[in-house]
XYZ file of C-alpha atoms in Angstrom:
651
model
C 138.643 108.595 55.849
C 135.751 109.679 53.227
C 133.430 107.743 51.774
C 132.686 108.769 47.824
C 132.105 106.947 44.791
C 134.372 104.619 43.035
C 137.810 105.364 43.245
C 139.844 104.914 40.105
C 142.836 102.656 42.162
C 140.726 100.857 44.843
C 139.661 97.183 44.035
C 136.243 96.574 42.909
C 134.527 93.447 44.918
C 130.944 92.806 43.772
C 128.892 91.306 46.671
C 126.007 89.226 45.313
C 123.101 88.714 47.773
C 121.708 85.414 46.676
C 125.020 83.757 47.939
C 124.696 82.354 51.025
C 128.050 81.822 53.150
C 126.446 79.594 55.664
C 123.068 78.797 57.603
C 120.824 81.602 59.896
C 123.691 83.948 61.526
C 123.485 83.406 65.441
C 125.207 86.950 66.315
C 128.538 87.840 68.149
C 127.829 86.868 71.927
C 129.917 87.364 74.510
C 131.064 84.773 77.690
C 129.047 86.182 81.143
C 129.451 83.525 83.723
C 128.271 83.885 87.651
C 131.502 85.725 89.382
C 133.716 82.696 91.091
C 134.613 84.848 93.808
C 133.116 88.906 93.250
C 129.866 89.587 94.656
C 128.735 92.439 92.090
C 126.200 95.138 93.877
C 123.174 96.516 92.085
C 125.782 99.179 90.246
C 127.589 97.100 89.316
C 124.788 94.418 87.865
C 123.705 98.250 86.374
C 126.501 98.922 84.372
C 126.790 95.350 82.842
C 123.125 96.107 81.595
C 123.826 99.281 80.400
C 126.802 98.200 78.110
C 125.204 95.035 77.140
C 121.920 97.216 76.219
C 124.208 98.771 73.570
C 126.142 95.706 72.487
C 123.140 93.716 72.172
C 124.976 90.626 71.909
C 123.224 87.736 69.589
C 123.685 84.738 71.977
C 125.253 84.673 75.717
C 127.112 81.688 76.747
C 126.984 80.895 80.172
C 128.492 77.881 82.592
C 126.850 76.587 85.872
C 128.452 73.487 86.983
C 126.040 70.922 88.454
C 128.379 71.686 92.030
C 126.560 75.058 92.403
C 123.375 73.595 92.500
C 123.641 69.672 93.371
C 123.099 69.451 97.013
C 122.922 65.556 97.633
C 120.844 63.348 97.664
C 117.708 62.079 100.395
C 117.336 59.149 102.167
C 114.909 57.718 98.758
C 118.397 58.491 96.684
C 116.789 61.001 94.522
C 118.978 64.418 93.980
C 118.232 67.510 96.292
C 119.077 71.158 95.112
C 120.105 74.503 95.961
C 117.929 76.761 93.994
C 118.945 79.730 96.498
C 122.253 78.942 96.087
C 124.666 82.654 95.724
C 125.639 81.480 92.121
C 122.199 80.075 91.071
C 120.578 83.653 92.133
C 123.434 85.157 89.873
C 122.778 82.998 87.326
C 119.124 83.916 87.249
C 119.997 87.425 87.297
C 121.759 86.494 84.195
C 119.087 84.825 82.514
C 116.395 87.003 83.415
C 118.264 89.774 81.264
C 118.644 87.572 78.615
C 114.922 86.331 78.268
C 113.744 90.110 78.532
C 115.667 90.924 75.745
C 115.034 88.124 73.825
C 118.832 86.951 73.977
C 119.268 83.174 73.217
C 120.959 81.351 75.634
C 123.950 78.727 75.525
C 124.353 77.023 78.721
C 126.789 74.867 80.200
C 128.809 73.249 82.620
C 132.772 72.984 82.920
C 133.197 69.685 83.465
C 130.984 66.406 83.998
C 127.560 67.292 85.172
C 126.295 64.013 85.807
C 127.722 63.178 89.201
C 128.466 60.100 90.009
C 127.207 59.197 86.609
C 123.409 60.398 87.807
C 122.026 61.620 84.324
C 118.529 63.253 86.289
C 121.081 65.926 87.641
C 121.651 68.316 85.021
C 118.535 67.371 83.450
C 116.736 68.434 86.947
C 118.605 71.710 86.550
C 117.463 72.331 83.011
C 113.811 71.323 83.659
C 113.654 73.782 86.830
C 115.297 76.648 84.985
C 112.488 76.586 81.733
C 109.596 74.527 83.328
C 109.752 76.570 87.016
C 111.225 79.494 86.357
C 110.034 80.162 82.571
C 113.523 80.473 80.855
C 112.087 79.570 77.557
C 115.743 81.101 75.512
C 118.078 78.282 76.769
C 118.670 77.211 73.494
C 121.202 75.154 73.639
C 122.967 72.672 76.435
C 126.807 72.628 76.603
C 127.602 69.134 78.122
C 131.270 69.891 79.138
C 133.818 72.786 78.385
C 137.180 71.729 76.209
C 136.709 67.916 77.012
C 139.558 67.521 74.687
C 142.058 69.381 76.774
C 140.615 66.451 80.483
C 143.019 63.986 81.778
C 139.905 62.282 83.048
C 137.695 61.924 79.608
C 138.613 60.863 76.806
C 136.517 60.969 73.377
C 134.625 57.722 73.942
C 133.664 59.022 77.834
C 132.161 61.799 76.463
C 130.354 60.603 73.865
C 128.881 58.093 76.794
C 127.806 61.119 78.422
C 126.126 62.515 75.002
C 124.294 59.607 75.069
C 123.249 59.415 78.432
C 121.780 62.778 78.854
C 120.356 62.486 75.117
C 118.449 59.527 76.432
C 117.353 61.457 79.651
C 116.405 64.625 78.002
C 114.142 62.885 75.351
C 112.648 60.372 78.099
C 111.956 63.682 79.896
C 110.493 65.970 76.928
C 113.065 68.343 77.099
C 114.610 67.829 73.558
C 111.536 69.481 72.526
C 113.166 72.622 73.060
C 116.836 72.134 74.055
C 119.393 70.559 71.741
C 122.981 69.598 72.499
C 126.044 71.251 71.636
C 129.785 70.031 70.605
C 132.255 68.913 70.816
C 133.491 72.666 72.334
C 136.801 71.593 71.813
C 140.018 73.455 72.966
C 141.588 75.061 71.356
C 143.550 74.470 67.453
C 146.325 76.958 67.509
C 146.895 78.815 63.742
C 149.691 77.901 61.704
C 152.987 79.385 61.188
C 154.534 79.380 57.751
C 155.820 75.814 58.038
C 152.953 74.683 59.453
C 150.870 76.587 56.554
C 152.803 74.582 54.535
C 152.054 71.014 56.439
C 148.490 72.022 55.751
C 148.839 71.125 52.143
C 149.789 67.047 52.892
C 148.369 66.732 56.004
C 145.391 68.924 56.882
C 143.931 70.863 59.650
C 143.789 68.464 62.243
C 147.748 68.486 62.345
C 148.601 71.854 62.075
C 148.853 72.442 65.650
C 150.510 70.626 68.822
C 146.896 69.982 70.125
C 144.645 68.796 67.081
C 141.288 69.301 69.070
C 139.615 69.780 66.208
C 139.876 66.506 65.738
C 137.338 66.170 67.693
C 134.896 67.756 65.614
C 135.586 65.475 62.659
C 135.423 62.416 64.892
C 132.350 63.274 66.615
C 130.683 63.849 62.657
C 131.394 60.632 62.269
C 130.050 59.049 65.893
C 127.374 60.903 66.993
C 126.360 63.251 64.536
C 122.101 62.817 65.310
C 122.718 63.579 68.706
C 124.294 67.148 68.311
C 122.264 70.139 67.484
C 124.991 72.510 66.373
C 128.801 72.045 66.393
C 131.067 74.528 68.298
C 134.706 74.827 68.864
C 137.118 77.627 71.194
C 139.586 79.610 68.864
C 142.604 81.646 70.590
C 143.948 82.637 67.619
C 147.233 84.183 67.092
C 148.508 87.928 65.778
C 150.292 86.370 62.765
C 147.768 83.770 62.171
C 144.711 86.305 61.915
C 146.803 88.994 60.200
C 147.196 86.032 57.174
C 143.781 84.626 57.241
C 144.592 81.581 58.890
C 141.510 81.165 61.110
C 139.596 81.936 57.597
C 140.864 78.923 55.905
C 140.369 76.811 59.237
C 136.606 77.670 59.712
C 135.678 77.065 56.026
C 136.998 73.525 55.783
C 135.295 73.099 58.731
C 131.492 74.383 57.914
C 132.609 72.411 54.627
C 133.223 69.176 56.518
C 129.864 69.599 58.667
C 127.787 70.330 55.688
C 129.230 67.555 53.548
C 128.820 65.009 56.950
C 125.522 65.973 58.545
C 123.790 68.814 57.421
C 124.527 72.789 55.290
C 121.911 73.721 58.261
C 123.365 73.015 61.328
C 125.345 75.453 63.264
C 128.954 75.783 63.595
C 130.185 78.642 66.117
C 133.020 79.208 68.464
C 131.811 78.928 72.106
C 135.005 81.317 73.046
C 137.209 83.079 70.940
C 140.365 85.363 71.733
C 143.839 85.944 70.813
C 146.513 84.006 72.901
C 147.755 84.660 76.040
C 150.996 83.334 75.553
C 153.198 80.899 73.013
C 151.801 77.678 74.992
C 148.132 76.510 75.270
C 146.180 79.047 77.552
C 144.023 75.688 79.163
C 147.276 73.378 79.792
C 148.907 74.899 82.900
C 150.324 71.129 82.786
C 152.543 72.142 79.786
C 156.684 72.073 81.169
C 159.105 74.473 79.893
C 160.886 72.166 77.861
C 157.554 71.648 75.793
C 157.170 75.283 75.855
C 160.544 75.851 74.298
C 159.795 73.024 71.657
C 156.060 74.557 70.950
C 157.198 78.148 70.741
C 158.217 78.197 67.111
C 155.127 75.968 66.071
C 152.144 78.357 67.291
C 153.180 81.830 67.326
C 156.078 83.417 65.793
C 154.998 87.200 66.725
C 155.369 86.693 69.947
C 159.131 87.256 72.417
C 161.245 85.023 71.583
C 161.430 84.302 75.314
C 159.160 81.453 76.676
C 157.261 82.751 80.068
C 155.432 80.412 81.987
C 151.531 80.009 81.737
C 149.207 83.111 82.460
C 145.693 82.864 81.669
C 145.683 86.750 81.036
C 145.770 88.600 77.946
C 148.375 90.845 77.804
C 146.715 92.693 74.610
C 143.460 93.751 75.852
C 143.812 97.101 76.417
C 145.410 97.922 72.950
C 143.679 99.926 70.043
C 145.241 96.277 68.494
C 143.427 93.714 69.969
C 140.015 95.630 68.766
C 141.367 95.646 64.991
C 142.270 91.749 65.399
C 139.198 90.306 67.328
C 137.183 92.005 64.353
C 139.427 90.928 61.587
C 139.160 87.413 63.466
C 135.220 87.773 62.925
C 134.908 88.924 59.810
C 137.199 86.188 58.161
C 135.018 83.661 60.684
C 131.653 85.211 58.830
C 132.865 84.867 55.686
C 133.755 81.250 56.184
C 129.936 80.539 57.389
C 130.564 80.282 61.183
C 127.539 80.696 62.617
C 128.668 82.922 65.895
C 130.741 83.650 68.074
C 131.277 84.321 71.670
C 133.837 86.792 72.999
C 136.297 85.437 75.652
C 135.117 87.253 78.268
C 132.889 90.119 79.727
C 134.499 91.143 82.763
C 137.718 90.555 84.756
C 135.894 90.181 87.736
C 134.307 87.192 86.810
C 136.954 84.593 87.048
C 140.024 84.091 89.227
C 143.117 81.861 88.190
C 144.561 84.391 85.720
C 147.235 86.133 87.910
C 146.151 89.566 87.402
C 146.621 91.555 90.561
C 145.525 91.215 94.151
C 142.329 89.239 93.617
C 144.453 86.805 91.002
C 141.765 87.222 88.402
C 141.337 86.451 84.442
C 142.278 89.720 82.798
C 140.326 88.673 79.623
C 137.400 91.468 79.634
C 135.812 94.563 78.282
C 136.272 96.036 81.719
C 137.066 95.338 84.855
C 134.147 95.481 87.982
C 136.741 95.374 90.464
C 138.362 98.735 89.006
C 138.998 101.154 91.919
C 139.107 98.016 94.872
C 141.691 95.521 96.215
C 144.489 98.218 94.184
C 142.907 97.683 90.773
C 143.457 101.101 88.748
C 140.218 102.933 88.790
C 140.903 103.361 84.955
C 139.801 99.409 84.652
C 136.179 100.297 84.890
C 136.038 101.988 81.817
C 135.703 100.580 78.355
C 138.437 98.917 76.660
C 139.150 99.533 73.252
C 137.811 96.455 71.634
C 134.328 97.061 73.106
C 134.125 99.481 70.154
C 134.861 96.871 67.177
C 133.146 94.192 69.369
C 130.113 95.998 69.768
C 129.883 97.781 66.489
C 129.771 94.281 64.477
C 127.348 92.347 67.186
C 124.690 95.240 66.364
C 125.248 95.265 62.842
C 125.288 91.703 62.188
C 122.520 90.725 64.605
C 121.201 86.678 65.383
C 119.083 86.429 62.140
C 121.265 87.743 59.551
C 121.709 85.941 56.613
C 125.364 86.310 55.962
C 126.822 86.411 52.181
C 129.844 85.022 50.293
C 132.478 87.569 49.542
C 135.145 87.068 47.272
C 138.734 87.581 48.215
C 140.584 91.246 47.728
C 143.193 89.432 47.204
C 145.555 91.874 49.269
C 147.057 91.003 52.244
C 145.176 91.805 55.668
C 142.342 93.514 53.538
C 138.979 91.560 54.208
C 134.892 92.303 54.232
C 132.035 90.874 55.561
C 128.905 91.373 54.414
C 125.040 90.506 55.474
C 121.432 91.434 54.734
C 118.867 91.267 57.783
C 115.362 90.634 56.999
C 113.155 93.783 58.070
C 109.583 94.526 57.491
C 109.564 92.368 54.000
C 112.629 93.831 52.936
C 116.353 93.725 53.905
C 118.641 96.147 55.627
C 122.231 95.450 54.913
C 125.866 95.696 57.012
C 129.126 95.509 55.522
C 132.746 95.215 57.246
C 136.184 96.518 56.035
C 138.922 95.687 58.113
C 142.783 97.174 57.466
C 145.065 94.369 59.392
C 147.921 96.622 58.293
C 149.280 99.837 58.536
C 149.413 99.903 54.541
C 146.384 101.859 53.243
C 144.115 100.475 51.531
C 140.896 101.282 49.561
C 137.922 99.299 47.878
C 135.339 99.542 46.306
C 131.973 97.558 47.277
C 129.369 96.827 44.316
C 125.780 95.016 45.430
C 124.213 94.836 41.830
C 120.620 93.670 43.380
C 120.192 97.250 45.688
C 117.801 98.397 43.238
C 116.944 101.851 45.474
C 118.967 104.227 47.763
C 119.800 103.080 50.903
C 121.283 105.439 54.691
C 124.225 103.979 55.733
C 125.243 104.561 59.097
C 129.425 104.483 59.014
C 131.483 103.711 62.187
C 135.201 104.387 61.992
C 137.550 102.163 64.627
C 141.142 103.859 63.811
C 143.569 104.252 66.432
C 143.074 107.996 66.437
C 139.438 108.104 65.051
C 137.119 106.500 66.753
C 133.760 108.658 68.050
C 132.118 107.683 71.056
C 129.142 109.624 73.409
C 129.424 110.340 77.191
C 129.579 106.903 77.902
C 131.492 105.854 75.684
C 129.513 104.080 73.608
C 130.438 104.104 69.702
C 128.252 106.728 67.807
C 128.515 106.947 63.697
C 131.394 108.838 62.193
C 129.137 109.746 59.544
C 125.484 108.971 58.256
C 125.121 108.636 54.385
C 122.048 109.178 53.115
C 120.821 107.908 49.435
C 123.635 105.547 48.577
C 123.491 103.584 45.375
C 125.157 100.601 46.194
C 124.466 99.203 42.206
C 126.796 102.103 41.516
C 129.449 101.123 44.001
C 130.501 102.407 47.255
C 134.116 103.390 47.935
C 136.051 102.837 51.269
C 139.176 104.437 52.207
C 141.009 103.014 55.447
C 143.934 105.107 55.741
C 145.742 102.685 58.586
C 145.095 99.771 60.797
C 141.746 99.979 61.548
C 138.128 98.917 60.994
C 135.314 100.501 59.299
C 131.826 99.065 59.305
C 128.770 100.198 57.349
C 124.973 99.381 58.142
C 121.406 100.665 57.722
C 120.038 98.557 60.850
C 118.120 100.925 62.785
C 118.240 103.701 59.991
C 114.640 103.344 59.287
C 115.362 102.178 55.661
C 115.112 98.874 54.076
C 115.819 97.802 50.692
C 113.804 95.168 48.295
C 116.639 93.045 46.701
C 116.570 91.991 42.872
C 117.815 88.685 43.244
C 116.943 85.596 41.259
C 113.722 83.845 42.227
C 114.714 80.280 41.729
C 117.716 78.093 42.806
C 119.206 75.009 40.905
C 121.272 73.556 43.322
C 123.193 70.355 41.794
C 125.503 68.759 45.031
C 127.326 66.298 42.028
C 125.766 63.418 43.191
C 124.374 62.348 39.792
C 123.950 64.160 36.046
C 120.548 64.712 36.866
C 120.383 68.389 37.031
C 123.199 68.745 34.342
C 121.701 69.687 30.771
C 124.746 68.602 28.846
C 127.907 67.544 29.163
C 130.964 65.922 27.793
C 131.475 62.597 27.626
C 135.211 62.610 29.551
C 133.768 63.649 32.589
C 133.223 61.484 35.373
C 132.217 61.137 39.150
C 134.420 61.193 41.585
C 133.189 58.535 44.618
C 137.104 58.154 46.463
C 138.237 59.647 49.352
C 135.501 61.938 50.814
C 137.597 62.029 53.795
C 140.069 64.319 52.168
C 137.498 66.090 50.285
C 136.020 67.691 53.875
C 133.980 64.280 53.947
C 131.818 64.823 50.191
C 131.123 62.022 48.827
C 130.936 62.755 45.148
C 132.627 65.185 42.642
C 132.882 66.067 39.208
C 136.435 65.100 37.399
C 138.067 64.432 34.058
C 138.625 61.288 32.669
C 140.040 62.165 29.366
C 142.669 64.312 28.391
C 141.526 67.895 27.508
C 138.830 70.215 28.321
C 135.800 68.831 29.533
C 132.520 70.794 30.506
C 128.888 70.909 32.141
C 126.156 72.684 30.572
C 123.149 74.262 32.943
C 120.177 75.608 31.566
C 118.088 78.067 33.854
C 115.685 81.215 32.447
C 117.677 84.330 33.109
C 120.283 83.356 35.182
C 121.528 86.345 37.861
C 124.352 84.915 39.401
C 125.770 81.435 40.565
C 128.282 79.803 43.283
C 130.516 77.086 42.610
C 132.577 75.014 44.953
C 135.622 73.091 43.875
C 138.372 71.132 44.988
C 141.717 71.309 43.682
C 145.765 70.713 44.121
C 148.245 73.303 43.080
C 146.457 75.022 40.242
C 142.593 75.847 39.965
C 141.085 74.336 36.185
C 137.646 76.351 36.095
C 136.234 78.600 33.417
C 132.812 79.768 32.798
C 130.942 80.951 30.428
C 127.538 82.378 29.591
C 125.067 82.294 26.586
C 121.420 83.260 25.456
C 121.014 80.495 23.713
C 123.737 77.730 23.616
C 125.280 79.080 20.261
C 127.167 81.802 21.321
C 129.258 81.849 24.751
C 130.726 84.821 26.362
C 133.524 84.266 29.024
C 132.551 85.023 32.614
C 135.080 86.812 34.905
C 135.150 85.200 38.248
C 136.230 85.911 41.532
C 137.047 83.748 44.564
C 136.974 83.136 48.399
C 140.390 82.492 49.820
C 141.280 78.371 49.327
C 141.079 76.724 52.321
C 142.998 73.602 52.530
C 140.637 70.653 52.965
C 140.387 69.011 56.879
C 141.396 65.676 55.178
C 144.898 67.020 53.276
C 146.408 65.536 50.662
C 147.860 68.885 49.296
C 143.840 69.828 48.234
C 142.372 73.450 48.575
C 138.765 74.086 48.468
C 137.546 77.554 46.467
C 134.015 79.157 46.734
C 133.824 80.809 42.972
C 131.397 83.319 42.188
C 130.948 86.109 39.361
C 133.317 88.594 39.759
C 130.205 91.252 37.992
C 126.408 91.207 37.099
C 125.737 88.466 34.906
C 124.429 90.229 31.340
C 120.712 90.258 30.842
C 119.263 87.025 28.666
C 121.701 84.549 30.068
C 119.781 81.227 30.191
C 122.809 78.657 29.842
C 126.029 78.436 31.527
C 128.990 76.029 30.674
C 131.916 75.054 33.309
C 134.606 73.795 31.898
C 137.078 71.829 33.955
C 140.725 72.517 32.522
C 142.993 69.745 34.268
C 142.623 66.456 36.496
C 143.426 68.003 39.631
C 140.280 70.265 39.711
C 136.837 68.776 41.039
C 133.532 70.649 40.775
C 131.534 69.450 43.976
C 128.646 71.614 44.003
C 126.835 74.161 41.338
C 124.258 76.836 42.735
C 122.703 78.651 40.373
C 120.113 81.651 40.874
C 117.385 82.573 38.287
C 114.488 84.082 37.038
């Protein structure tokens, strides 16, 4: 597992860091709820701090229903509280880690928390926990958890309840500082081949038996002012992440959210996991005959058999489930999700899952209740995925701006990559995950790291993976002076992870990227320099263009083309729309006289939310742009290509 220069045989993939993949990173956080049921002493409160010191999670999500703390009401009908309440004190616990280490906060509640329709009740809560007790990191306000998946609410009751407690939040100054998240809709399972296929006609909303994420396209077009950041839960499955299908789902969707409200807002997943089992892990009401009909439809790798519902993962103590939950990320950064929060922290917290004496959730990193009530003492101890987990939440920490990577192009091979403002400069992280037991090599080339750089290197292989006393992760190398202009190459002899970052090395890097940005969305020819005259824009359907309302298209037969004019142009981003076969060449030129082809590179398509057999394609330069470029030409090749949006980086 060395790291050297540039192989002759591995794949080169240049990494340009004036390409965006989505809005301000939020960090990998992880689920810690007050324990239904487990009354944790101060060792074990110790040890959650400990580990969490060294994850350093970006974001905690965290649910308090309004019955933990709603005691009533007095004889004047206004609400009374328990503030002292067991799970309220354990809650605070929770929060006052957070806030002293500057953690961001995602609360919420699992079902309706205005009872008996009383809007002051959750608003009460909130005002108490940052006016009273000085919780200024509750960032965000989770109305209700996987409304989607509630035989009592429907979409229109819950978008009453937006509203309400919109209206009661701003009437009460606390949308000063909170905002409101959703729709945290269950879960949309990953496709199989056939449904893969379906994807092309139909789109993402049908390519699984529950189509939550429906919900985020209909709440983009109800209530879109009223939500801060979108979210969604993602329990993915093996054969699904091993292809890239949760790639392709979260980039249609950031797609859909920019085109419909704003490139800005967040989109993260409020849980994410693999499945439990081959029916929905939140629909215990789900009858064997469905299961037997469903099987097929969400996850092929699994028995054949159908078992009845366990909320327990029967993975998460394999070396496996590490290498997937990080492949899951890294195809979720380079998508542009926002975050992500790990399904869960601790068996202990949550009962209803079956797993032994005390019934519990077996979902976590560990378990508390290792040693008691006949749980193995080997349960307190780290589980494998802790490593990946933890590894990528420090090295891609809330902050980072995360960049657009083209494809490898080889099956299960994928990278993530970020830089992380520092001092006036930039450190910089990069992923490499292996999702099979192929090896595989690459080679990573950032032409804007004008100076050396130490790279700390962290190796998650099933028999290679260095931890300290506690377990913690440690570096399986440091390398100092790297020239990543040069090209850095990465050998990943099996499944397995490897994950390079200067964060905390004590060296940052200034970045020679362009100074300006042209950024042309299609909507008119204003920014275009020249063009030809058989072009046209492209005003129908938004819906199954991910909801953008205008693209450039042919209208004549033959090649037509764009002309963009910039001083010394150092790279560019272009994304496009098209059905079966991608029409786009570029090319550069000094001074519109002579052009010189551009080699270009790709993310994976991602078939659009809205079908209609379209795929959308990030396209970058596959290499450093030469020096004196000042115009660049698109040319659009067939009809069933659309350019929607031209970024271009100069100076």
């Amino acid at each position: 597992m060395s790291t050297g220069r540039a192989a002759a045989r591995a794949r080169v993939i240049t990494i340009q860091t004036d390409e965006l993949a989505g809005p301000s990173f939020m960090g990998l956080g992880v689920e810690w709820d007050p324990y239904d049921s487990f009354k944790p002493t101060q060792a074990d409160w110790d040890r959650t701090f400990q580990r969490l010191d060294h994850m350093r999670p970006g974001f905690i999500r965290v649910v308090e229903p309004a019955s933990n703390y709603f005691a009533g009401y007095d004889a004047a009908h206004n609400p009374v509280y328990r503030w002292n309440a067991p799970h309220v004190e354990q809650l605070r616990t929770i929060l006052d880690y957070a806030q002293s280490h500057g953690i961001e906060v995602v609360l919420g509640d699992w079902s309706d928390p205005m009872i008996n329709g009383d809007a002051r009740i959750p608003a009460d809560f909130l005002a108490q926990l940052h006016d009273v007790y000085g919780y200024t990191n509750i960032r965000y306000y989770n109305l209700m958890n996987e409304p989607n998946d509630s035989a009592d609410c429907g979409f229109g009751c819950w978008t009453g309840i937006v509203k309400a407690l919109s209206t009661e939040f701003t009437k009460l100054g606390l949308s000063r500082w909170l905002e409101l998240v959703g729709p945290d809709n269950a879960n949309s399972w990953d496709d199989t081949s056939s449904a893969q296929a379906l994807d092309r006609t139909s789109g993402l909303d049908t390519d699984n038996p529950i189509g939550g994420d429906s919900w985020v396209t209909a709440t983009l077009h109800a209530i879109p002012g009223l939500i801060g950041a979108y979210d969604s839960h993602r329990y993915a499955t093996i054969w699904g992440i091993e292809h890239g299908v949760y790639e392709d789902q979260m980039r249609a969707r950031r797609e859909q959210i920019s085109n419909l409200d704003s490139p800005s807002k967040p989109y993260f997943a409020g849980e994410v996991g693999l499945t439990a089992r081959q029916v929905s892990p939140f629909s215990a009401r789900t009858t064997r005959r469905e299961a037997q009909r469903l099987a097929p439809l969400i996850d092929p790798s699994a028995t054949p058999s159908v078992s009845a519902f366990v909320d327990s993962q029967p993975h998460i103590g394999e070396f496996d489930y590490g290498v997937w939950m990080a492949d899951m990320m890294i195809q979720g950064i380079d998508a542009g999700l926002s975050g992500a929060s790990a399904w869960d922290l601790d068996d202990a917290m949550h009962v209803g899952g079956q797993y032994g004496s005390q019934n519990l959730k077996q979902w976590g990193f560990w378990n508390s209740l290792g040693g008691q009530d006949g749980y193995p003492v080997s349960d307190l101890e780290l589980r494998p995925w802790f490593y990946s987990w933890s590894v990528l939440a420090r090295s891609f920490p809330a902050g980072s701006e995360t960049l657009t990577v083209p494809s490898t192009g080889v099956l299960g091979l994928r990278i993530a990559a970020a830089k992380i403002p520092s001092a006036g400069a930039y450190e910089l992280s990069f992923a490499v995950v292996n999702d099979s037991d192929t090896p595989r090599s690459v080679t990573l080339s950032v032409p804007s790291v004008t100076g050396p750089l130490t790279l700390a290197r962290y190796d998650y292989f099933a028999g290679d993976r260095p931890v300290d006393s506690d377990g913690f992760p440690v570096p399986a190398q440091v390398l100092q002076g790297v020239q990543l202009a040069g090209g850095l190459s990465i050998k990943l002899p099996s499944r397995g992870l490897v994950v390079l970052s200067s964060v905390d090395s004590g060296t940052q890097v200034a970045l020679n990227d362009g100074t300006t940005t042209l950024l042309d969305r299609l909507g008119n020819w204003r920014e275009v320099y020249a063009r030809s005259k058989g072009l046209k824009l492209d005003h129908r359907d938004p819906a199954q263009f991910n909801g953008d309302r205008s693209r450039a298209t042919t209208a004549a037969k033959g090649v037509q083309y764009l002309v963009y004019r910039a001083s010394q142009i150092s790279s560019f981003e272009l994304k496009a729309y098209y059905r079966k076969t991608l029409g786009i060449r570029v090319y550069g030129s000094e001074d519109g006289a002579t052009w010189t082809p551009i080699s270009l590179a790709s993310t994976n398509p991602a078939p659009t939310v809205g079908g209609g057999g379209w795929y959308l394609a990030e396209i970058l330069p596959n290499q450093a742009l030469p020096a004196g470029t000042n115009q660049l030409k698109i040319e659009l090749t067939n009809n069933r290509t659309e350019l929607s949006e031209v970024v271009i980086q100069a100076g």
